[in-house]
């Protein structure tokens, strides 16, 4: 199987509660905070595969950084809501990953996003190949 | 039993994960964010008694607002840590509550706080008596 | 002049300082926070035309809400950096606005975004025409 | 003059605008965010003396970390408000500083705080003496 052709490998669902800190004076969740929820979702997706970002940083000097995002705000989330962040890997290449994410409240879709991630060598600041053992895990999960 | 004498009625434990959004360039959790964790803890404490802040707002025009806080930063929490927010009601009066809260990572204590809360009538902006049905629930829980 | 054809009516430049609260454990600004900076930029753009969001809310029951965003992360901002948020109105229609925004540090471009905004009637939750006096101001500024 | 006796050395005033990101569904500034404003105030106080936190970190491996805070919430700040953060050094010791801070809107006082800061050696995680050149600057400013 070719690595670049992986599609929708795994999906993780992360349930979250909306607290005061997430809302704004408009009475709904502040628009930038959906990106926090999405990042929590991607972190749990990675953790479900057995990887932690801190370990990647400490052991290999690598970090996954966001390059590009697109987001559609469909309906607002509100205080005390229970929402679910769904995270799907849409594509994987030598030095980058692409995710599709959507946030739901029950069966209502509130927010959808696509997020492009690059693997970076922090010392040089340049793109780096995703480590072999992570690539193998991604392939095995396909 | 006298309402003002209630001590340490109930304790709730809320487990939380530390994400990138919680940390700062010092490599640890940003100091203001411990107060977010504490507010999540108090909200879950209230929810465990059967009350939601949004309902209180909509039905009675009342809100619990923070009047005074004291916090001690003992050890820093870090990315990927699992922490627990412990919330104990230390005192309850006619129009106010006082909480003791502490945040732990395993058996290590990271942060302790005391938080004084007032019950406010939002229309007048003035202190208001805590509604009878909430007081009764607090007493029953004692 | 036709309202829908307005392009790049005005540009506002909002200088900002990066504080600890904006950064994360990767040592750079947390990716969601660029959207906070963009929202500050749009608010100042609106204020430069003589409008405040709170007034719009109180007097007309209207709010400008974000419908769609696209963002490109080019280079990271860091603690103590001075950045500038540039905000340009790219299009205006009967019930919506579109902005192009970019964030710079000196002559380096760090982040670019497009943001689509809808004017909403908060009582009904439905799109509403942008009030006449705001439209006239936008046209006069063209 | 004895270093430990310094009182109220300098006061800096930092004007800030309240944006949507600072508020919550209660319609006012979220309580944890006053601590963000205070940290901006202390950073500008330090910068006014000629020091940046990033430089301190890079050159000496030292960081100023918060040990203890006390805060009184007197009146809420709201969307679009212009506030001023006042920062005064109340005490300076060999390895620690203490600040008094208050936030005002015009002549109304909204929030007061005391903040105890320790100077830490990041490699060892232990308290470290404040560097001589910073101490001399603090004394000269007295």
XYZ file of C-alpha atoms in Angstrom:
568
model
C 0.000 0.000 0.000
C 1.223 3.464 -0.859
C 1.502 5.813 2.084
C 0.162 8.871 0.243
C -3.090 7.087 -0.536
C -4.259 6.484 2.980
C -7.764 7.828 3.432
C -9.887 8.080 6.518
C -7.636 5.673 8.415
C -9.183 5.983 11.776
C -11.770 8.147 13.356
C -11.671 9.214 16.979
C -14.567 10.773 18.871
C -13.730 13.101 21.779
C -16.673 14.213 23.974
C -16.303 17.682 25.515
C -18.336 19.898 27.799
C -18.737 23.659 27.143
C -17.699 25.836 30.106
C -17.892 29.605 30.720
C -14.268 29.971 29.544
C -15.340 28.801 26.055
C -18.157 31.306 25.594
C -18.288 35.029 24.823
C -20.634 37.965 25.413
C -22.682 36.904 22.374
C -23.878 33.999 24.548
C -22.242 31.313 22.398
C -18.825 29.660 22.028
C -16.169 32.153 20.857
C -15.225 31.353 17.250
C -11.483 30.812 17.862
C -12.205 28.194 20.531
C -13.468 25.624 18.017
C -9.830 25.401 16.934
C -8.843 24.522 20.515
C -11.410 21.711 20.471
C -10.033 20.489 17.120
C -6.477 20.462 18.471
C -7.632 18.400 21.476
C -9.231 16.016 18.978
C -6.046 15.628 16.924
C -3.969 15.119 20.074
C -6.311 12.314 21.214
C -6.243 10.811 17.703
C -2.435 10.682 17.927
C -2.552 9.359 21.486
C -4.942 6.586 20.383
C -2.152 5.455 18.038
C 0.281 5.419 20.946
C 2.116 8.727 20.419
C 2.420 11.824 22.580
C 3.517 15.166 21.176
C 5.834 15.846 24.127
C 7.702 12.563 23.518
C 8.066 13.312 19.824
C 9.524 16.688 20.770
C 11.918 15.338 23.412
C 13.148 12.243 21.544
C 13.308 13.360 17.931
C 13.219 17.158 18.082
C 10.181 17.012 15.814
C 6.851 18.761 16.054
C 3.631 18.581 14.068
C 2.693 22.170 13.187
C -0.437 23.541 11.556
C 0.103 24.943 8.038
C -3.392 25.613 6.770
C -6.930 25.489 8.139
C -10.410 25.903 6.713
C -13.463 26.050 8.947
C -17.223 26.350 8.470
C -19.353 27.599 11.348
C -22.782 25.980 10.922
C -24.535 26.366 14.283
C -23.303 27.808 17.596
C -22.486 25.720 20.673
C -23.659 27.109 24.027
C -22.816 26.965 27.736
C -23.313 23.494 29.294
C -23.581 21.799 25.868
C -22.031 18.383 25.406
C -20.282 18.202 22.063
C -18.206 15.581 20.267
C -15.091 16.300 18.201
C -14.659 13.794 15.356
C -11.193 13.487 13.843
C -10.389 11.585 10.638
C -7.030 11.422 8.870
C -7.813 12.321 5.259
C -4.309 12.037 3.802
C -0.735 11.225 4.835
C 2.401 12.126 2.927
C 6.137 11.868 3.621
C 6.275 15.025 5.748
C 2.641 16.053 6.192
C -0.806 14.928 7.313
C -4.251 16.196 6.526
C -7.262 15.887 8.818
C -10.973 16.324 8.400
C -12.705 17.247 11.638
C -16.288 17.958 12.576
C -17.970 18.933 15.809
C -21.463 17.716 16.677
C -24.083 18.199 19.388
C -26.191 15.063 19.244
C -26.992 14.669 15.554
C -26.530 18.364 14.740
C -23.339 19.329 12.984
C -21.951 22.614 14.425
C -18.534 23.020 12.802
C -16.453 21.348 10.100
C -12.760 21.824 9.406
C -9.845 20.656 7.315
C -6.393 20.996 8.849
C -3.036 20.520 7.096
C -0.136 19.598 9.363
C 3.584 19.554 8.598
C 6.254 17.583 10.436
C 9.031 20.038 11.357
C 12.592 19.621 12.569
C 12.644 22.241 15.321
C 16.418 22.831 15.211
C 16.436 23.745 11.509
C 12.824 24.910 11.240
C 12.503 22.788 8.073
C 10.059 20.085 7.026
C 11.172 16.614 8.111
C 10.034 13.132 7.199
C 7.535 11.643 9.654
C 9.536 9.057 11.686
C 9.433 5.510 10.286
C 7.769 3.925 13.362
C 4.921 6.457 13.225
C 4.448 5.900 9.471
C 4.310 2.141 10.021
C 1.661 2.577 12.692
C -0.394 4.796 10.395
C -0.158 2.190 7.620
C -1.090 -0.647 9.959
C -4.123 1.317 11.080
C -5.327 1.682 7.495
C -28.818 22.548 61.333
C -27.746 26.096 60.646
C -27.019 26.867 57.024
C -24.002 29.067 57.722
C -22.238 26.244 59.515
C -22.023 23.831 56.631
C -18.452 22.722 56.129
C -16.920 20.588 53.432
C -20.330 19.323 52.315
C -19.297 17.384 49.322
C -16.144 16.908 47.346
C -16.061 16.364 43.614
C -13.039 15.184 41.649
C -12.777 16.279 38.001
C -10.009 14.634 35.930
C -8.543 16.817 33.164
C -5.914 16.453 30.474
C -3.395 19.241 29.723
C -3.380 20.329 26.054
C -1.181 22.768 24.089
C -3.794 25.514 24.608
C -3.152 25.367 28.375
C 0.635 25.800 28.207
C 2.909 28.765 27.531
C 6.409 29.396 26.158
C 7.862 28.600 29.612
C 6.943 24.972 28.845
C 4.357 24.710 31.637
C 0.685 25.542 32.193
C 0.050 29.324 32.004
C -0.744 30.607 35.497
C -4.175 32.075 34.693
C -5.390 28.740 33.309
C -5.482 27.077 36.729
C -8.469 29.357 37.376
C -10.197 27.922 34.293
C -9.667 24.435 35.698
C -11.077 25.560 39.061
C -14.172 27.029 37.403
C -14.742 23.734 35.552
C -14.478 22.018 38.939
C -17.051 24.285 40.578
C -19.422 23.889 37.618
C -19.224 20.084 37.908
C -19.684 20.334 41.689
C -22.896 22.294 41.075
C -23.988 19.917 38.305
C -23.448 16.943 40.663
C -26.081 18.563 42.890
C -28.448 18.806 39.942
C -28.032 22.464 38.963
C -26.813 24.114 35.778
C -25.668 27.717 35.681
C -27.553 28.414 32.435
C -30.841 27.264 33.996
C -30.257 29.404 37.074
C -29.689 32.358 34.767
C -32.727 31.716 32.572
C -35.232 30.811 35.296
C -34.298 33.071 38.180
C -32.111 35.772 36.612
C -29.442 34.821 39.126
C -25.741 34.153 38.637
C -22.969 32.963 40.915
C -20.090 35.407 40.496
C -16.553 35.279 41.873
C -15.792 37.935 44.512
C -12.386 36.943 45.844
C -9.718 34.359 45.072
C -6.474 33.241 46.643
C -4.152 30.804 44.900
C -0.847 29.092 45.686
C 1.239 27.741 42.817
C 3.188 24.785 44.239
C 4.438 22.819 41.213
C 3.845 23.332 37.477
C 1.627 21.080 35.346
C 2.958 20.198 31.877
C 1.738 19.182 28.421
C -0.010 15.767 28.359
C -0.316 15.634 32.174
C -3.440 14.163 33.691
C -4.567 16.262 36.622
C -7.528 16.163 39.007
C -9.426 19.217 40.253
C -10.838 18.689 43.751
C -13.669 20.958 44.837
C -15.008 21.231 48.387
C -17.615 23.643 49.675
C -16.071 25.225 52.751
C -18.910 27.517 53.775
C -22.413 28.544 52.695
C -24.263 31.663 53.737
C -27.517 33.314 52.716
C -26.129 34.940 49.583
C -22.634 33.493 49.220
C -20.577 30.308 49.028
C -16.933 29.606 49.707
C -14.923 26.831 48.066
C -11.585 25.224 48.745
C -10.046 23.713 45.637
C -6.835 21.880 44.949
C -5.294 20.444 41.819
C -3.236 17.262 41.899
C -1.147 15.138 39.535
C -1.171 11.703 41.093
C -0.273 12.344 44.731
C 1.522 15.632 44.040
C -0.336 18.788 44.899
C 0.196 21.437 42.195
C -2.162 24.265 43.120
C -4.500 25.225 45.977
C -7.168 27.909 45.983
C -9.956 29.461 47.976
C -12.777 31.087 46.043
C -15.582 33.264 47.408
C -18.741 33.359 45.324
C -21.736 35.691 45.583
C -25.242 35.052 44.322
C -26.252 38.093 42.227
C -29.556 39.306 40.846
C -28.487 40.239 37.326
C -31.223 42.823 36.757
C -30.273 44.901 39.807
C -26.635 43.854 40.036
C -27.161 43.291 43.779
C -26.553 40.318 46.061
C -29.527 37.974 46.217
C -30.440 35.091 48.496
C -29.524 31.688 47.114
C -32.870 30.133 45.975
C -34.586 27.989 48.585
C -34.488 24.735 46.556
C -30.725 25.059 46.074
C -30.203 25.797 49.795
C -32.259 22.740 50.708
C -30.186 20.580 48.402
C -26.984 21.919 49.941
C -28.306 21.172 53.434
C -29.417 17.684 52.470
C -25.978 17.000 51.050
C -24.341 17.970 54.344
C -21.766 52.473 -7.151
C -23.078 48.999 -6.503
C -22.703 47.797 -2.929
C -21.661 44.279 -3.831
C -18.704 45.527 -5.798
C -16.900 47.261 -2.986
C -13.340 46.048 -2.832
C -10.612 46.801 -0.348
C -12.548 49.789 0.989
C -10.304 50.603 3.856
C -7.370 48.999 5.515
C -6.695 49.272 9.218
C -3.430 48.357 10.894
C -3.573 47.216 14.531
C -0.199 46.807 16.316
C -0.116 44.111 19.006
C 2.435 42.741 21.454
C 2.825 38.987 22.067
C 2.494 38.008 25.747
C 2.945 34.694 27.572
C -0.824 34.052 27.370
C -0.530 33.905 23.546
C 2.231 31.289 23.415
C 2.335 27.526 23.984
C 4.872 24.901 25.054
C 6.193 24.768 21.474
C 7.704 28.197 22.227
C 5.576 30.034 19.660
C 2.096 31.569 19.438
C -0.661 28.925 19.773
C -2.358 28.466 16.406
C -5.906 29.322 17.539
C -4.757 32.681 18.925
C -4.121 34.171 15.476
C -7.921 34.156 15.147
C -8.172 36.241 18.329
C -5.785 38.761 16.783
C -7.863 38.792 13.586
C -11.056 39.415 15.536
C -9.394 42.346 17.339
C -8.425 43.661 13.894
C -11.977 43.432 12.534
C -13.385 45.091 15.662
C -10.978 48.017 15.261
C -11.805 48.206 11.559
C -15.506 48.541 12.485
C -14.720 51.011 15.269
C -12.702 53.142 12.789
C -15.953 53.497 10.817
C -17.730 54.634 13.965
C -19.503 51.415 15.011
C -19.248 49.272 18.119
C -20.492 45.693 18.233
C -22.150 46.176 21.635
C -24.212 49.113 20.314
C -25.286 47.138 17.255
C -26.410 44.373 19.599
C -28.272 46.642 22.030
C -29.957 48.934 19.489
C -30.793 46.635 16.621
C -30.542 43.132 18.059
C -28.032 42.365 15.310
C -24.645 40.678 15.462
C -21.923 40.034 12.929
C -21.047 36.338 13.178
C -18.275 34.367 11.506
C -19.472 31.852 8.892
C -16.274 30.657 7.247
C -12.540 31.116 7.711
C -9.413 30.101 5.852
C -5.969 30.632 7.318
C -2.384 30.040 6.212
C 0.337 29.795 8.848
C 3.547 31.033 7.191
C 5.974 31.766 10.055
C 5.503 31.621 13.830
C 5.248 34.688 16.079
C 7.126 34.501 19.401
C 7.048 35.935 22.918
C 7.720 39.717 23.045
C 7.240 40.112 19.256
C 5.500 43.207 17.964
C 3.104 42.271 15.195
C 0.600 44.190 13.082
C -2.845 42.920 12.081
C -3.948 44.291 8.702
C -7.657 44.198 7.924
C -9.191 44.889 4.505
C -12.829 44.557 3.508
C -12.783 42.431 0.371
C -16.511 42.326 -0.366
C -19.833 43.566 1.030
C -23.247 42.206 0.231
C -26.755 42.818 1.554
C -26.354 40.592 4.616
C -22.680 39.655 4.640
C -19.105 40.965 4.572
C -15.846 39.365 3.581
C -12.448 40.328 4.965
C -8.876 39.652 3.969
C -6.490 39.843 6.905
C -2.760 39.367 7.267
C -0.413 39.516 10.218
C 3.126 40.831 9.867
C 6.259 41.222 11.986
C 8.170 44.044 10.333
C 8.198 43.087 6.657
C 7.719 39.358 7.276
C 4.273 37.967 6.666
C 3.327 35.443 9.398
C -0.328 34.624 8.752
C -2.994 35.325 6.133
C -6.734 34.778 6.437
C -10.041 35.265 4.707
C -13.104 35.597 6.930
C -16.754 35.567 5.851
C -19.159 37.311 8.195
C -22.958 37.244 8.256
C -25.271 39.827 9.781
C -27.726 37.948 12.029
C -30.963 38.897 13.734
C -30.387 37.400 17.168
C -34.083 36.947 18.028
C -34.809 34.803 14.974
C -31.291 33.477 14.388
C -31.681 34.354 10.709
C -29.586 36.442 8.295
C -30.584 40.097 8.324
C -29.774 43.017 6.045
C -26.902 45.168 7.272
C -28.554 48.359 8.624
C -28.852 51.184 6.106
C -26.651 53.671 8.031
C -23.811 51.150 8.192
C -24.143 50.358 4.480
C -24.031 54.067 3.644
C -20.871 54.489 5.716
C -19.255 51.550 3.953
C -20.170 53.020 0.560
C -18.881 56.473 1.495
C -15.614 54.919 2.610
C -15.147 53.273 -0.786
C 19.556 51.614 50.904
C 18.599 48.070 51.716
C 17.167 46.102 48.806
C 14.457 44.385 50.802
C 12.956 47.689 51.830
C 12.064 48.974 48.404
C 8.436 49.972 48.306
C 6.306 51.072 45.431
C 9.368 51.723 43.264
C 7.650 52.555 40.041
C 4.150 52.425 38.734
C 3.299 51.646 35.157
C -0.096 52.164 33.554
C -1.056 49.877 30.653
C -4.248 50.807 28.754
C -6.166 47.852 27.277
C -9.309 47.344 25.235
C -11.812 44.571 26.031
C -12.544 42.282 23.055
C -15.010 39.405 22.561
C -12.237 36.907 23.443
C -12.096 38.376 26.977
C -15.803 38.047 27.740
C -18.073 35.117 28.619
C -21.753 34.193 28.308
C -22.484 36.190 31.482
C -21.882 39.291 29.331
C -18.791 40.404 31.271
C -15.049 39.679 31.319
C -14.336 36.048 32.328
C -12.792 36.025 35.806
C -9.543 34.247 34.873
C -8.770 36.840 32.201
C -8.036 39.584 34.740
C -4.897 37.564 35.495
C -3.902 37.775 31.832
C -4.260 41.549 32.011
C -2.145 41.608 35.203
C 0.595 39.553 33.548
C 0.649 41.966 30.588
C 1.008 44.772 33.145
C 3.966 43.118 34.919
C 5.647 42.374 31.582
C 5.360 46.050 30.568
C 6.607 47.116 34.026
C 9.705 44.951 33.463
C 10.103 46.172 29.897
C 9.930 49.795 31.118
C 13.033 48.982 33.196
C 14.752 47.645 30.083
C 14.286 43.888 30.547
C 12.502 41.278 28.454
C 11.488 37.893 29.837
C 12.693 36.060 26.722
C 16.198 37.563 27.090
C 16.334 36.636 30.769
C 15.412 33.097 29.789
C 17.917 32.805 26.939
C 20.893 34.512 28.605
C 20.648 33.432 32.218
C 18.317 30.446 32.173
C 16.143 32.303 34.670
C 12.422 32.888 34.777
C 10.129 34.895 37.021
C 7.315 32.561 38.080
C 4.141 33.289 40.023
C 4.015 31.746 43.522
C 0.946 33.266 45.079
C -1.921 35.522 44.034
C -4.819 37.231 45.741
C -7.525 38.995 43.770
C -10.669 40.989 44.572
C -13.338 41.345 41.923
C -15.070 44.672 42.590
C -16.992 45.497 39.392
C -17.151 43.707 36.040
C -15.495 44.989 32.851
C -17.535 44.659 29.637
C -17.093 44.374 25.880
C -15.530 47.490 24.270
C -14.460 48.916 27.662
C -11.149 50.718 27.893
C -9.371 49.722 31.075
C -5.981 50.536 32.614
C -3.760 48.033 34.429
C -1.688 49.698 37.155
C 1.396 47.841 38.361
C 3.449 48.777 41.419
C 6.366 46.866 42.917
C 5.501 46.502 46.585
C 8.579 44.603 47.737
C 11.829 43.138 46.388
C 13.972 40.493 48.043
C 17.025 38.502 47.003
C 15.068 35.923 44.981
C 11.527 37.293 44.879
C 9.359 40.285 44.026
C 5.916 41.307 45.143
C 3.513 43.415 43.097
C 0.322 45.289 43.832
C -1.887 45.667 40.772
C -5.236 47.265 40.165
C -7.430 47.586 37.118
C -9.549 50.658 36.516
C -12.155 51.914 34.042
C -11.938 55.679 34.266
C -12.055 56.394 38.007
C -13.843 53.121 38.889
C -11.719 50.396 40.378
C -12.699 46.989 38.943
C -10.083 44.565 40.289
C -7.189 44.579 42.753
C -4.461 41.971 43.139
C -1.276 41.108 44.947
C 1.148 38.810 43.151
C 4.255 37.151 44.596
C 6.918 36.211 42.066
C 9.993 34.001 42.501
C 13.139 34.043 40.392
C 13.815 30.434 39.319
C 16.788 28.687 37.789
C 15.061 26.634 35.123
C 17.724 23.908 34.933
C 17.490 23.063 38.648
C 13.931 24.273 39.245
C 15.196 26.069 42.354
C 14.954 29.672 43.542
C 17.828 31.807 42.261
C 19.073 35.266 43.168
C 17.772 38.002 40.895
C 20.731 38.942 38.637
C 22.892 41.804 39.926
C 22.246 44.143 36.971
C 18.487 43.816 37.419
C 18.759 44.437 41.166
C 20.844 47.556 40.542
C 18.244 48.861 38.105
C 15.494 48.245 40.637
C 17.458 50.096 43.308
C 18.231 53.023 40.995
C 14.531 53.292 40.173
C 13.647 53.586 43.863
